[in-house]
Amino acid sequence: MNTHHVPGSDLAVAARTVRTWLDEADRVLVTAGSGLSAAAGYDYGNQERLKELFPALHRMGLRSRYIVGVHLPPALWWGYWAVHIDDIRYTPGPNPLYQRLRALVSDKEHWVMTSNVDTLFARNGFDPQRIFTPQGDYGRYQCTSPCLRTTWDSHPLVERLLAAYDPATGAITDPAALPRCPNCGEDVEINVRIGPQFVDEPYLPAGNRLQEWLNSADNGTRLLILEFGAGFNTPGVIRTPGEHLTRHLPGARLVRVNPSHSQIPADLRDQALPVPFSTDRVLDALDGCGPNAVGAPSAR
């Protein structure tokens, strides 16, 4: 596919364009992939953090938190998930990068669509009713069958697992702590999209509301899509839909912030801006661009 990329783009120039487009927009759709959470301090590829949290698994050769396809016995599998989810999903306190993003769009009508399953948007002030997470949520788990098209709160499960977790071995020491389906008693898994068994019913209402919001725009509505950290792991979730919307909605524009994969299709070169810099650098550059400059969010 032909793409358009601006080699050596000037950050200050790009920031001024983003600020102009944002000021001109009537609505903003924030879209995000794993690169945004990595920039915010949750990098699944960070080997030092992995070694710190999972010393036993690191000794066994694990080098990334992307463990889909890794075969571990249940005691190690659930030891990993308990520590991982506790770190990613239930870490208390605000995240500065996400709060700066909230400040950036706070005076615009906006929605969020993200492939991330860490709820960092909702945990940092974005309206939970205006966030679509089609890939799931670490805060829920489901039957692997599934016997029911429903999910359950993972927090009590994680707490029970951590109480029986041995950091030295990376394993759950009490077999009774290993989770089972509350309905049928069979195996369970975290409610994230890794196969056709994924229970997506909890997320469909938000997806429908987002579609209604997009459909409600008239031909004069100016939509700005701000895309952060969406690469090619699952391009059909964030990148491709953003490009589709830009092509088919009158007045839509796309800003693609990604230090490694900021390329845009050639046919969108007049409606899209590739910004080959990290999110924090872009926000820093926006600080000095106009009266609505990004600053620290006000206390809630």
Coordinates of C-alpha atoms in Angstrom, one line a residue, residues 80-277:
Y80 CA 1.8 -14.5 36.0
W81 CA -1.7 -13.1 35.4
A82 CA -2.2 -12.1 39.0
V83 CA 1.0 -10.1 39.2
H84 CA 0.6 -8.6 35.7
I85 CA -3.0 -7.5 36.1
D86 CA -2.3 -6.1 39.6
D87 CA 0.5 -4.0 38.1
I88 CA -1.3 -2.9 34.9
R89 CA -5.0 -2.7 35.9
Y90 CA -5.1 -2.1 39.6
T91 CA -2.2 0.3 40.2
P92 CA -3.6 3.2 42.3
G93 CA -3.0 6.8 41.6
P94 CA -3.2 9.0 38.5
N95 CA -1.1 8.7 35.4
P96 CA 0.4 12.0 34.3
L97 CA 0.4 11.3 30.5
Y98 CA -3.2 10.2 30.4
Q99 CA -4.2 13.2 32.5
R100 CA -2.4 15.5 30.1
L101 CA -4.4 13.9 27.2
R102 CA -7.6 14.6 29.1
A103 CA -6.6 18.2 29.5
L104 CA -5.9 18.4 25.8
V105 CA -9.4 17.5 24.8
S106 CA -11.4 18.5 27.8
D107 CA -13.1 21.5 26.2
K108 CA -14.2 19.5 23.1
E109 CA -17.0 17.0 22.7
H110 CA -15.0 13.7 22.6
W111 CA -15.0 9.9 22.6
V112 CA -12.2 7.4 23.1
M113 CA -11.6 4.1 21.2
T114 CA -8.7 2.0 22.4
S115 CA -7.3 -1.5 21.9
N116 CA -5.8 -1.2 25.4
V117 CA -7.4 -3.3 28.2
D118 CA -5.9 -1.4 31.2
T119 CA -8.7 1.2 31.7
L120 CA -6.2 4.0 32.0
F121 CA -8.5 6.4 30.2
A122 CA -11.3 5.8 32.6
R123 CA -9.0 5.8 35.6
N124 CA -7.7 9.3 34.6
G125 CA -10.8 11.3 34.2
F126 CA -12.2 10.3 30.8
D127 CA -16.0 9.6 30.9
P128 CA -16.4 5.8 31.1
Q129 CA -19.6 6.1 29.2
R130 CA -17.6 7.5 26.2
I131 CA -14.9 4.9 26.0
F132 CA -15.0 1.9 23.6
T133 CA -12.6 -1.0 24.4
P134 CA -13.3 -3.7 21.8
Q135 CA -10.4 -5.8 23.0
G136 CA -11.7 -6.3 26.5
D137 CA -10.7 -5.4 30.1
Y138 CA -8.3 -6.9 32.5
G139 CA -10.9 -6.1 35.2
R140 CA -13.1 -9.0 33.9
Y141 CA -12.8 -12.7 33.4
Q142 CA -14.9 -15.3 31.6
C143 CA -15.5 -19.0 31.2
T144 CA -13.2 -20.4 28.5
S145 CA -16.1 -22.3 26.8
P146 CA -17.9 -20.0 27.5
C147 CA -20.9 -21.6 29.2
L148 CA -22.5 -18.1 29.6
R149 CA -22.1 -15.0 27.6
T150 CA -21.1 -13.0 30.7
T151 CA -18.1 -11.9 32.6
W152 CA -17.1 -11.5 36.3
D153 CA -15.0 -9.0 38.3
S154 CA -11.4 -10.0 38.3
H155 CA -10.3 -8.0 41.3
P156 CA -11.4 -10.6 44.0
L157 CA -9.8 -13.3 41.8
V158 CA -6.5 -11.4 41.6
E159 CA -6.4 -10.8 45.4
R160 CA -7.0 -14.4 46.1
L161 CA -4.3 -15.5 43.7
L162 CA -1.8 -13.0 45.1
A163 CA -2.4 -14.3 48.6
A164 CA -1.2 -17.7 47.4
Y165 CA 1.6 -16.4 45.2
D166 CA 5.2 -17.3 45.7
P167 CA 7.5 -14.8 44.1
A168 CA 10.5 -17.1 44.3
T169 CA 8.9 -19.8 42.1
G170 CA 6.4 -17.6 40.3
A171 CA 3.7 -20.1 41.1
I172 CA 0.4 -20.2 43.0
T173 CA 1.0 -22.4 45.9
D174 CA -2.6 -23.3 46.9
P175 CA -4.4 -25.3 44.1
A176 CA -7.7 -24.2 45.7
A177 CA -6.9 -20.6 44.8
L178 CA -6.8 -21.4 41.1
P179 CA -9.9 -19.9 39.5
R180 CA -12.8 -21.8 38.1
C181 CA -16.0 -20.7 36.3
P182 CA -18.6 -19.6 38.9
N183 CA -21.3 -21.1 36.8
C184 CA -20.0 -24.4 35.4
G185 CA -16.8 -25.0 37.4
E186 CA -14.6 -25.3 34.3
D187 CA -11.5 -23.3 33.3
V188 CA -11.6 -19.5 33.0
E189 CA -9.5 -16.8 31.3
I190 CA -9.1 -13.1 31.4
N191 CA -11.8 -11.3 29.3
V192 CA -9.5 -10.1 26.5
R193 CA -9.8 -10.9 22.8
I194 CA -7.5 -13.7 22.0
G195 CA -9.8 -16.0 20.1
P196 CA -13.4 -16.7 19.0
Q197 CA -14.5 -17.6 22.6
F198 CA -14.1 -13.9 23.6
V199 CA -17.2 -12.6 25.3
D200 CA -17.7 -9.2 23.8
E201 CA -21.2 -8.4 25.0
P202 CA -20.0 -6.0 27.8
Y203 CA -18.4 -3.8 25.2
L204 CA -21.1 -3.7 22.5
P205 CA -23.2 -1.0 24.0
A206 CA -20.3 1.5 24.1
G207 CA -19.5 0.5 20.5
N208 CA -23.1 1.2 19.5
R209 CA -23.1 4.6 21.3
L210 CA -19.9 5.6 19.5
Q211 CA -21.4 4.6 16.2
E212 CA -24.5 6.7 16.9
W213 CA -22.3 9.6 17.9
L214 CA -20.4 9.4 14.6
N215 CA -23.6 9.0 12.6
S216 CA -25.1 12.0 14.3
A217 CA -22.5 14.3 12.7
D218 CA -23.8 16.4 9.9
N219 CA -21.8 17.4 6.8
G220 CA -20.5 20.5 8.5
T221 CA -19.2 18.8 11.6
R222 CA -15.4 18.8 11.8
L223 CA -14.1 15.6 13.4
L224 CA -10.5 15.3 14.5
I225 CA -9.1 11.8 15.1
L226 CA -6.1 11.9 17.5
E227 CA -4.4 8.5 17.2
F228 CA -1.6 7.6 19.7
G229 CA 0.7 4.6 19.7
A230 CA -1.3 2.4 17.3
G231 CA 1.1 0.1 15.4
F232 CA 0.6 -3.1 13.4
N233 CA -0.1 -5.7 16.1
T234 CA -3.8 -5.3 15.6
P235 CA -4.1 -2.6 12.8
G236 CA -7.8 -3.5 12.2
V237 CA -8.8 -2.3 15.6
I238 CA -7.4 1.3 15.6
R239 CA -5.4 2.3 12.5
T240 CA -7.6 1.0 9.8
P241 CA -10.9 2.3 11.3
G242 CA -9.3 5.7 11.8
E243 CA -8.3 5.8 8.1
H244 CA -11.7 4.7 7.0
L245 CA -13.5 7.4 9.1
T246 CA -11.1 10.0 7.6
R247 CA -11.9 8.9 4.1
H248 CA -15.7 8.7 4.5
L249 CA -16.7 11.5 7.0
P250 CA -16.8 15.0 5.4
G251 CA -14.5 17.3 7.3
A252 CA -12.6 14.5 9.1
R253 CA -8.9 14.8 9.8
L254 CA -6.4 12.3 11.3
V255 CA -3.3 13.0 13.4
R256 CA -1.2 9.9 13.8
V257 CA 1.3 10.2 16.7
N258 CA 3.8 7.3 16.6
P259 CA 7.6 7.4 16.8
S260 CA 8.0 4.2 14.8
H261 CA 4.9 3.8 12.6
S262 CA 3.5 7.3 11.8
Q263 CA 3.0 6.6 8.0
I264 CA -0.3 7.5 6.5
P265 CA -1.9 6.3 3.2
A266 CA -1.0 8.4 0.3
D267 CA -4.7 9.1 -0.5
L268 CA -5.1 10.8 2.9
R269 CA -2.1 13.1 2.6
D270 CA -4.4 16.2 2.5
Q271 CA -6.4 15.1 5.5
A272 CA -3.9 13.4 7.8
L273 CA -0.7 14.4 9.6
P274 CA 2.0 11.9 10.5
V275 CA 3.8 12.9 13.7
P276 CA 6.9 10.6 14.2
F277 CA 7.5 11.5 17.8

